Short mmCIF file of C-alpha atoms and ligand atoms in Angstrom, two decimals:
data_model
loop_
_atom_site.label_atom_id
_atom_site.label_comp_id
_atom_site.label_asym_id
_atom_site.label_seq_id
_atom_site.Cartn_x
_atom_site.Cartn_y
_atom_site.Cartn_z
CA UNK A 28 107.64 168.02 86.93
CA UNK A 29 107.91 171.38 88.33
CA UNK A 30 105.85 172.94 91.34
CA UNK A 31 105.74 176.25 93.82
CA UNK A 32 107.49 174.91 96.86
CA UNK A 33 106.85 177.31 100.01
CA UNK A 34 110.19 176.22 101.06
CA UNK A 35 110.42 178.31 104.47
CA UNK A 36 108.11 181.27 105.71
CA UNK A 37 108.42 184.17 102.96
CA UNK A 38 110.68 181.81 100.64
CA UNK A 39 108.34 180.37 97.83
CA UNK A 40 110.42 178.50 94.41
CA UNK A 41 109.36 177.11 91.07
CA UNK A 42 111.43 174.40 90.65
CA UNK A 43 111.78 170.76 90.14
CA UNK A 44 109.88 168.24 92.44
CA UNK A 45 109.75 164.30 92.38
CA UNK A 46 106.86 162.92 90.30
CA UNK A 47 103.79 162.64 92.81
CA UNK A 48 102.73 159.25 94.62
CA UNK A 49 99.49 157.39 94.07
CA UNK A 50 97.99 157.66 97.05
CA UNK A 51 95.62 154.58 97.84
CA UNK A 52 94.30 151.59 95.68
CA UNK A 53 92.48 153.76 93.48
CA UNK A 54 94.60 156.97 92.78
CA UNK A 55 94.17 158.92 89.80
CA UNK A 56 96.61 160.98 88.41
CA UNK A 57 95.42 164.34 87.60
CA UNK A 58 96.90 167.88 85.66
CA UNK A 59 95.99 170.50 87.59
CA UNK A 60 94.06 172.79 86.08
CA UNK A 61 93.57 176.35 88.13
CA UNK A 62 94.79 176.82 91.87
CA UNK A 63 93.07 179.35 93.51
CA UNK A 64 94.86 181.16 96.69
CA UNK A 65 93.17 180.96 99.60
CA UNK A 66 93.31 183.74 102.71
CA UNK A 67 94.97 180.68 104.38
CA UNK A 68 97.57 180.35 101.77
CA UNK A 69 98.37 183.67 102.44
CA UNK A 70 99.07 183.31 105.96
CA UNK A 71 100.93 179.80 105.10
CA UNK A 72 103.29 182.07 103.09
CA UNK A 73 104.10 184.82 105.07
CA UNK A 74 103.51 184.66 108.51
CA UNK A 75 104.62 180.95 109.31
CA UNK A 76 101.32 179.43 109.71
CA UNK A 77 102.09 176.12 107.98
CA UNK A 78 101.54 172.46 109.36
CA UNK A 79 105.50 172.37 108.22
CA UNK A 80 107.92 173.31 105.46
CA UNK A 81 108.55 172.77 103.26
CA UNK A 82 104.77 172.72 101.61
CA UNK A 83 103.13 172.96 98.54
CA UNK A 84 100.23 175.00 98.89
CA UNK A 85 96.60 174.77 97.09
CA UNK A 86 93.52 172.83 98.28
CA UNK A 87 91.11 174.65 96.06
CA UNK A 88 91.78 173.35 92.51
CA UNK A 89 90.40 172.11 89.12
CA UNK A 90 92.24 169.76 87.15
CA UNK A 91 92.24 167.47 84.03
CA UNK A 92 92.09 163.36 84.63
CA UNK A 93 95.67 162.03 83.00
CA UNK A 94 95.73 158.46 84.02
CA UNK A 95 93.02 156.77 86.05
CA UNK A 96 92.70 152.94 88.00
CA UNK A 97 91.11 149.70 85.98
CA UNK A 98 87.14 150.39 85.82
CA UNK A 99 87.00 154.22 86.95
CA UNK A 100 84.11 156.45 86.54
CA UNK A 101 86.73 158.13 84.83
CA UNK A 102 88.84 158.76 81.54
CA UNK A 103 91.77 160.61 80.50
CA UNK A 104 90.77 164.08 79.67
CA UNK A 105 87.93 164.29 81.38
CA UNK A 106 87.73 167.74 83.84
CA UNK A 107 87.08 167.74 87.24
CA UNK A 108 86.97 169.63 90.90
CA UNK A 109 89.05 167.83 93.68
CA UNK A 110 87.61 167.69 97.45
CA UNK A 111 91.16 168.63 99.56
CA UNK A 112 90.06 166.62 102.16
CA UNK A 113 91.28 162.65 102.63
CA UNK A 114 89.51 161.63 105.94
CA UNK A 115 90.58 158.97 108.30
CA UNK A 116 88.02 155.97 108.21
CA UNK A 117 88.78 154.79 112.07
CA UNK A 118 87.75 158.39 112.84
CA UNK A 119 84.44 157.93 114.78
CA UNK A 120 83.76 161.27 113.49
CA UNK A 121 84.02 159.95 109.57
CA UNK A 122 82.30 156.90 110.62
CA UNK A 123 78.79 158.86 111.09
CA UNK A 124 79.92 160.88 107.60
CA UNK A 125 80.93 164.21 109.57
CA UNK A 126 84.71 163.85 108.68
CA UNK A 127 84.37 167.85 108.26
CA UNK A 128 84.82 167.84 111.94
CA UNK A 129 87.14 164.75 112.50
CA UNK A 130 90.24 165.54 113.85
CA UNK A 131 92.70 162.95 111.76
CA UNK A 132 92.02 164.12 108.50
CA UNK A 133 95.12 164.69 105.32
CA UNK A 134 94.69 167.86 103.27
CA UNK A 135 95.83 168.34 100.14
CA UNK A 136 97.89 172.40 100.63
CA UNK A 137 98.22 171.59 104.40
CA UNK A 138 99.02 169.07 105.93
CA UNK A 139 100.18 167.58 102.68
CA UNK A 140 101.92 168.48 99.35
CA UNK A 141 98.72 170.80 97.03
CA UNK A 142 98.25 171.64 93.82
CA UNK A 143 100.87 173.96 93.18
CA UNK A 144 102.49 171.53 90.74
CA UNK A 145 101.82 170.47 87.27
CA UNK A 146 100.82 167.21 88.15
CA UNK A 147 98.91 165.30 91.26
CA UNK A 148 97.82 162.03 92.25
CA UNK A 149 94.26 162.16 94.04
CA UNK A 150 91.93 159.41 95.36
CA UNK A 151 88.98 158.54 92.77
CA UNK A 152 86.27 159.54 95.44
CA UNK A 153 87.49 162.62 95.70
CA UNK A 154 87.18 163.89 92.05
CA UNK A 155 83.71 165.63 90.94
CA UNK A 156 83.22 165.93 87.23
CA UNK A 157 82.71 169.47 85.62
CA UNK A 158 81.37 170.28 82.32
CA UNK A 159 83.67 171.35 79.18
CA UNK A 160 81.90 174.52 78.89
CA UNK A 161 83.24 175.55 82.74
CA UNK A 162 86.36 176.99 82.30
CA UNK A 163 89.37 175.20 84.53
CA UNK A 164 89.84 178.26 86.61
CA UNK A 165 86.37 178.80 87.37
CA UNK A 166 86.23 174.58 88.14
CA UNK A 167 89.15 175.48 90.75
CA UNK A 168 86.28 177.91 92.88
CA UNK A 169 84.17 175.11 93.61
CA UNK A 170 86.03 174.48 96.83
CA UNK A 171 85.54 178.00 97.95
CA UNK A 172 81.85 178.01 96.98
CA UNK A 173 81.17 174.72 98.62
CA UNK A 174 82.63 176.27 102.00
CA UNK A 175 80.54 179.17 101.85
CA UNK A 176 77.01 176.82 100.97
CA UNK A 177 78.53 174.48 103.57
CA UNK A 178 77.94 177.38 106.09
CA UNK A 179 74.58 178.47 104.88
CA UNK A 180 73.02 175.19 104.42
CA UNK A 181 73.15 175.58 108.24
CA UNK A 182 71.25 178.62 108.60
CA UNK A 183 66.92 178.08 108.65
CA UNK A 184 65.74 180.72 106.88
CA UNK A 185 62.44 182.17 107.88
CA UNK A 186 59.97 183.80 105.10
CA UNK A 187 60.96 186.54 103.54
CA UNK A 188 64.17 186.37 104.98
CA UNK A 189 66.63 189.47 105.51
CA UNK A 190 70.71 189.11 105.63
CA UNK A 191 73.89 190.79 106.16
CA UNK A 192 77.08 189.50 104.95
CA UNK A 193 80.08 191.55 106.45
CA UNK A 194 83.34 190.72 104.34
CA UNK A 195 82.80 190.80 100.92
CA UNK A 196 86.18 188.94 99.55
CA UNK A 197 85.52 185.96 97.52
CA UNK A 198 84.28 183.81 100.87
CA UNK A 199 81.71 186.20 101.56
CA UNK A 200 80.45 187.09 98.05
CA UNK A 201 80.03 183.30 97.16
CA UNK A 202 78.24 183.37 101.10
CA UNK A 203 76.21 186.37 100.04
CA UNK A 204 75.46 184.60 96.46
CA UNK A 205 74.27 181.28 98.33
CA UNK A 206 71.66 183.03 100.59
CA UNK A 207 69.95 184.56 97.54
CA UNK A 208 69.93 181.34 95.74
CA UNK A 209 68.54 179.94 98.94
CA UNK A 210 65.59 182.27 99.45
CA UNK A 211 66.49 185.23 101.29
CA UNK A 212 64.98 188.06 99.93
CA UNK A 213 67.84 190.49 100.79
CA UNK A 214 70.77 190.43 101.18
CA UNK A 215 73.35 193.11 102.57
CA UNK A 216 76.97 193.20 101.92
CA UNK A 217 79.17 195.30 103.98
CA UNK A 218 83.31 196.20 103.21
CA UNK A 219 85.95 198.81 103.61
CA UNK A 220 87.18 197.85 100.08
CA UNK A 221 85.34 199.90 97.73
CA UNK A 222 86.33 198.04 94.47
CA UNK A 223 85.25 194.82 96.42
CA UNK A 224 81.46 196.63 97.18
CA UNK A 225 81.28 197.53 93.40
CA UNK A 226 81.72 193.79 91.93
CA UNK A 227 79.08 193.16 94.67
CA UNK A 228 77.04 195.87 93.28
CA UNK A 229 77.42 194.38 89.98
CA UNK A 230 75.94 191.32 91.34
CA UNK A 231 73.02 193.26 92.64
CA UNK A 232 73.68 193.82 95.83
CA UNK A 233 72.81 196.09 98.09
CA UNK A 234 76.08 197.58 99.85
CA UNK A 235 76.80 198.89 102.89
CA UNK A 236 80.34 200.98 102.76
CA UNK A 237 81.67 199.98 106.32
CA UNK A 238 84.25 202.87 105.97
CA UNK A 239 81.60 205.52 105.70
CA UNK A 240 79.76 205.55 109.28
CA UNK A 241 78.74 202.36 111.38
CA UNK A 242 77.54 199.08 109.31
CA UNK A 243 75.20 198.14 112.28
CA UNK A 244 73.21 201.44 112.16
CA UNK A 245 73.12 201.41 108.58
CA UNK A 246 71.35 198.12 108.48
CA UNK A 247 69.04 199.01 111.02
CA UNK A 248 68.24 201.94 109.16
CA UNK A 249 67.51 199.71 105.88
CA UNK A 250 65.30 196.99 108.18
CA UNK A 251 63.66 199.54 109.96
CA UNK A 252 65.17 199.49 112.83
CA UNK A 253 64.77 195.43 112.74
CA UNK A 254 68.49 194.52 112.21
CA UNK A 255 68.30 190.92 110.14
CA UNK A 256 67.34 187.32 110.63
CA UNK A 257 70.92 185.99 109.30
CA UNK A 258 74.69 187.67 109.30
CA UNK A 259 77.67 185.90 108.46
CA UNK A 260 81.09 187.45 109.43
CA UNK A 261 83.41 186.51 106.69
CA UNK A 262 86.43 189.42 107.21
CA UNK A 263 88.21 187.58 109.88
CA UNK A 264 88.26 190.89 111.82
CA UNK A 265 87.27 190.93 115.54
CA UNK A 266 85.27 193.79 115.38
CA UNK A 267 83.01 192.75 112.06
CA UNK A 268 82.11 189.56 114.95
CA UNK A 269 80.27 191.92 117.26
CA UNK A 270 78.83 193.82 114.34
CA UNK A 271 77.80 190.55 113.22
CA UNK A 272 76.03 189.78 116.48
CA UNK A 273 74.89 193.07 117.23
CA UNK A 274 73.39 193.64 113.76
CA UNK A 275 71.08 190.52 114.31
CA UNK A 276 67.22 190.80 114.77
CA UNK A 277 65.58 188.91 117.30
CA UNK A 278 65.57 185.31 116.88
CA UNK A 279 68.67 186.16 114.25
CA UNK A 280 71.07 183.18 113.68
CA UNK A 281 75.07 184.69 113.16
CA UNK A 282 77.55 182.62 111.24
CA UNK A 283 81.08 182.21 112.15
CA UNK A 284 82.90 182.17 108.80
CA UNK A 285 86.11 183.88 109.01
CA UNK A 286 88.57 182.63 110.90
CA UNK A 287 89.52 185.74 113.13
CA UNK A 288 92.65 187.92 112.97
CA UNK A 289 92.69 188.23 116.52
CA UNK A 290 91.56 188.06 120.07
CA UNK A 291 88.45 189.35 121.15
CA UNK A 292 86.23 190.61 124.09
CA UNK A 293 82.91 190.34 124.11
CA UNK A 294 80.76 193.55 126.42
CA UNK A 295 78.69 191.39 129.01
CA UNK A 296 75.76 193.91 127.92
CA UNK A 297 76.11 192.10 124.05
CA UNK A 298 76.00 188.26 125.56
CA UNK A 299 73.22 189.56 127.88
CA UNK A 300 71.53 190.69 124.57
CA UNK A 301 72.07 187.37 122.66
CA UNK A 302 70.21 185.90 125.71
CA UNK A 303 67.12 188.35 125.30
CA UNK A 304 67.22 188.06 121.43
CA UNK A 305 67.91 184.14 121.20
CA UNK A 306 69.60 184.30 118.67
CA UNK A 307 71.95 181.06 117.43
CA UNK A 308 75.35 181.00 116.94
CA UNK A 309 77.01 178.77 114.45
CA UNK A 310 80.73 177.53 113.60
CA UNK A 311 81.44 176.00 110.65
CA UNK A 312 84.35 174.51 108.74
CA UNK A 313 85.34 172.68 105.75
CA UNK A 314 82.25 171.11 103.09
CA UNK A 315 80.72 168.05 102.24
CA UNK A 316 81.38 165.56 99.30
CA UNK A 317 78.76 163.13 100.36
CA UNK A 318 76.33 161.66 99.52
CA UNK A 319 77.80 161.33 96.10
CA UNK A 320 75.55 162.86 93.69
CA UNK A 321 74.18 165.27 96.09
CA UNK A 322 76.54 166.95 97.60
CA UNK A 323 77.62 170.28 98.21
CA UNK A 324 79.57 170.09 95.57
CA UNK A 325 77.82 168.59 93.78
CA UNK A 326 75.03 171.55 94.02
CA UNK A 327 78.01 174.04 93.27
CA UNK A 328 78.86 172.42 89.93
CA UNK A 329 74.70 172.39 89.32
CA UNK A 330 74.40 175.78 89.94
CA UNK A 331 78.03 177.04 88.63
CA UNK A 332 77.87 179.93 86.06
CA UNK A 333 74.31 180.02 86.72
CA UNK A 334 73.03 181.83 88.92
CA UNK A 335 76.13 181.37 91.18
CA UNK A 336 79.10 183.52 89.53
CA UNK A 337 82.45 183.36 90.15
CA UNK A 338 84.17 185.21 87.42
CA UNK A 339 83.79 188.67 88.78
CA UNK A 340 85.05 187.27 92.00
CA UNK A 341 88.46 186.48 90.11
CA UNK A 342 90.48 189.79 89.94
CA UNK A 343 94.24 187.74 89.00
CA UNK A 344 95.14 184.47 86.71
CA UNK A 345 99.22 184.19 86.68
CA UNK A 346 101.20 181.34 85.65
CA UNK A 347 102.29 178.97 88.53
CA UNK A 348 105.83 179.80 87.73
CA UNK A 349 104.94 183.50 88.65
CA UNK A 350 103.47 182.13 91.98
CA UNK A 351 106.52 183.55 94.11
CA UNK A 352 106.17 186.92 93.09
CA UNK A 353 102.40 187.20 93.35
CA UNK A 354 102.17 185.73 97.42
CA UNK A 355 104.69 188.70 98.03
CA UNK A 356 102.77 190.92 96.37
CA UNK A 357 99.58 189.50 98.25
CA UNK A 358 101.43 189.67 101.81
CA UNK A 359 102.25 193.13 101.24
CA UNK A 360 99.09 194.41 99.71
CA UNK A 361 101.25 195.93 96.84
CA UNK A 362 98.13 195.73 94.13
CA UNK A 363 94.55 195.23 95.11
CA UNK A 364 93.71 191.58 94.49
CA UNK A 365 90.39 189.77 94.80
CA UNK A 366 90.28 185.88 94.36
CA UNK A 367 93.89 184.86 92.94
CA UNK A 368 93.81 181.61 90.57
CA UNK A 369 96.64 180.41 88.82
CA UNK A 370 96.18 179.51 85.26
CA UNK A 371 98.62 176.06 85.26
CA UNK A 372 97.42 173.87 83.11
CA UNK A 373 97.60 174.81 79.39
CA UNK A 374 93.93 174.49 78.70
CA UNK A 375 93.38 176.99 81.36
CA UNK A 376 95.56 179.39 80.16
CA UNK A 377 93.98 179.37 76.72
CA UNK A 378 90.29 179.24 78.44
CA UNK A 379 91.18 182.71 79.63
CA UNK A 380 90.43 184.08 76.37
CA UNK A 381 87.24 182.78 76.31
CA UNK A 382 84.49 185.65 77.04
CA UNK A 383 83.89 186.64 80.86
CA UNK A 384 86.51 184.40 81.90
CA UNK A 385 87.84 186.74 84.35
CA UNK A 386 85.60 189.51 85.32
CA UNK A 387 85.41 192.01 88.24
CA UNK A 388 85.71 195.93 89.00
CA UNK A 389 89.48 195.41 87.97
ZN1 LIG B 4 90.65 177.77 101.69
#
């Protein structure tokens, strides 16, 4: 079978790979069906940020079951999301079911070989079924989406709720996407990237252009002179972190979502002001797969092509065999690019000419 092996920082192939391993007593072997690229994957590829190489990247992925264990839930054919996470079970962390923040965990694109390949083996409990109707690369944003609810299941939202989302790449629009669906009953989204603002737009959003005078002030202006009761940073930048906590109302709560470009100092007159305002900060990482049934992801799949879209998120759909060509391009910011999901499967390249498959300000 083939795969996209990030064989050194900057030196990505398609070529030949060993078939994959079963991994556990109850491994199922899986096509994969889309591969998204995450802002991780990025940084993976280009700037040496890897566990180790060589690596094959993708933890956010669809894929179609191929062979599955005696009595599985499963059958050949059948479509499904796959959590990237395998935790450690003497983790006292996994033991009370919060493996998201145990320390031993595998991941699939990481710490292990992805789904940059044709072909996978993944443990049974890991695999969430998707309906035929949901096209394999929009099946492959479920990890994404599950992050971003992960994060705002944390928030409490008060009546009436206000929010600002700064960063409005596909983590932030699926954030920005989850608070509405949640109950707040606005929700700003802030960005530089003006083709970025107009797919949120599109969504019905109201935008704040962070390029054209100071996001914080704008807000204020739209809450009269309030700020709002939730903002998530989800640009990674330094600077969109003290927006983020400035731009917070009194009792606000501010979500941590990207993970930040760089360092960062804090004015002692801000903390001072978090003290006076009381507001909450929260970190969050990874999502949940448990309980079965009703999980995050669970909830994504539910609410998938619903009232939760993904397709104008998804600006890019190449082959995986064009995968080294398109992380260069990515690194170097050569064409503007939104969410990135590789098409690898054959089903998912012929999905794409299914209607609104791939949508966007492109
Ligand atoms: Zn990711």
């Amino acid at each position: 079978m083939k795969a996209a092996v990030l064989e050194s920082p900057g030196v990505l192939t398609w070529t030949d790979v060993p078939e994959p391993k079963p991994v556990g007593d109850r491994s199922v072997l899986v096509r994969v069906g889309g591969v998204g690229v995450c802002g991780s994957d990025v940084l993976r590829f280009g700037r040496g940020k890897a566990y180790h190489y060589p690596l094959v990247l993708g933890h956010e992925f669809s894929a179609v079951v191929e062979e599955v264990p005696a009595d599985s839930r499963f059958s050949p054919g059948d479509r499904v999301a796959v959590f990237p996470l395998l935790a450690d079970p003497a983790d006292p962390m996994t033991q009370i079911g919060e493996y998201t923040v145990s320390s031993g965990y595998d991941y699939y694109g990481s710490r292990r070989d992805g789904a940059m390949a044709e072909l996978l083996h993944v443990p049974e409990a890991n695999l969430v079924p998707v309906g035929r109707q949901v096209p394999l690369v929009h099946a492959a944003m479920v990890e994404p989406a599950a992050v971003a609810l992960h994060a705002m299941l944390k928030f409490r939202l008060p009546a009436h709720a206000t929010a600002l989302v700064i960063g409005a790449g596909p983590i932030g629009a699926l954030a920005a996407q989850w608070l509405r669906i949640l109950g707040a009953s606005e929700v700003y989204v802030a960005d530089v990237d003006e083709r970025k603002l107009a797919v949120m737009a599109e969504l019905g959003f109201p935008v704040v252009d962070a390029s054209d005078g100071d996001t914080v002030e704008t807000v204020r202006e739209l809450t009269s002179g309030r700020g709002v009761d939730c903002t998530v940073e989800a640009s990674g930048l330094p600077v969109s972190l003290l927006q983020a906590i400035t731009a917070a109302a009194p009792l606000g709560q501010v979500m941590l979502l990207g993970d930040l470009s760089g360092d960062l100092t804090v004015p002692r007159a801000l903390v001072s002001s978090v003290l006076r305002r009381e507001l909450r900060l929260y970190g969050t990482w990874n999502s949940k797969i448990t309980p079965a049934g009703r999980s995050e992801w669970d909830m994504v799949v539910r609410h998938l092509g619903r009232d939760l879209q993904v397709a104008p998120l998804i600006s890019h759909t190449p082959t995986l065999e064009e995968a080294p060509g398109t992380f260069q391009d990515m690194l170097e910011r050569r064409t503007w690019y939104n969410k990135v999901v590789f098409a690898v499967a054959q089903e998912a390249r012929d999905e794409l000419a299914w209607p609104g498959v791939v949508g966007g300000a492109r």
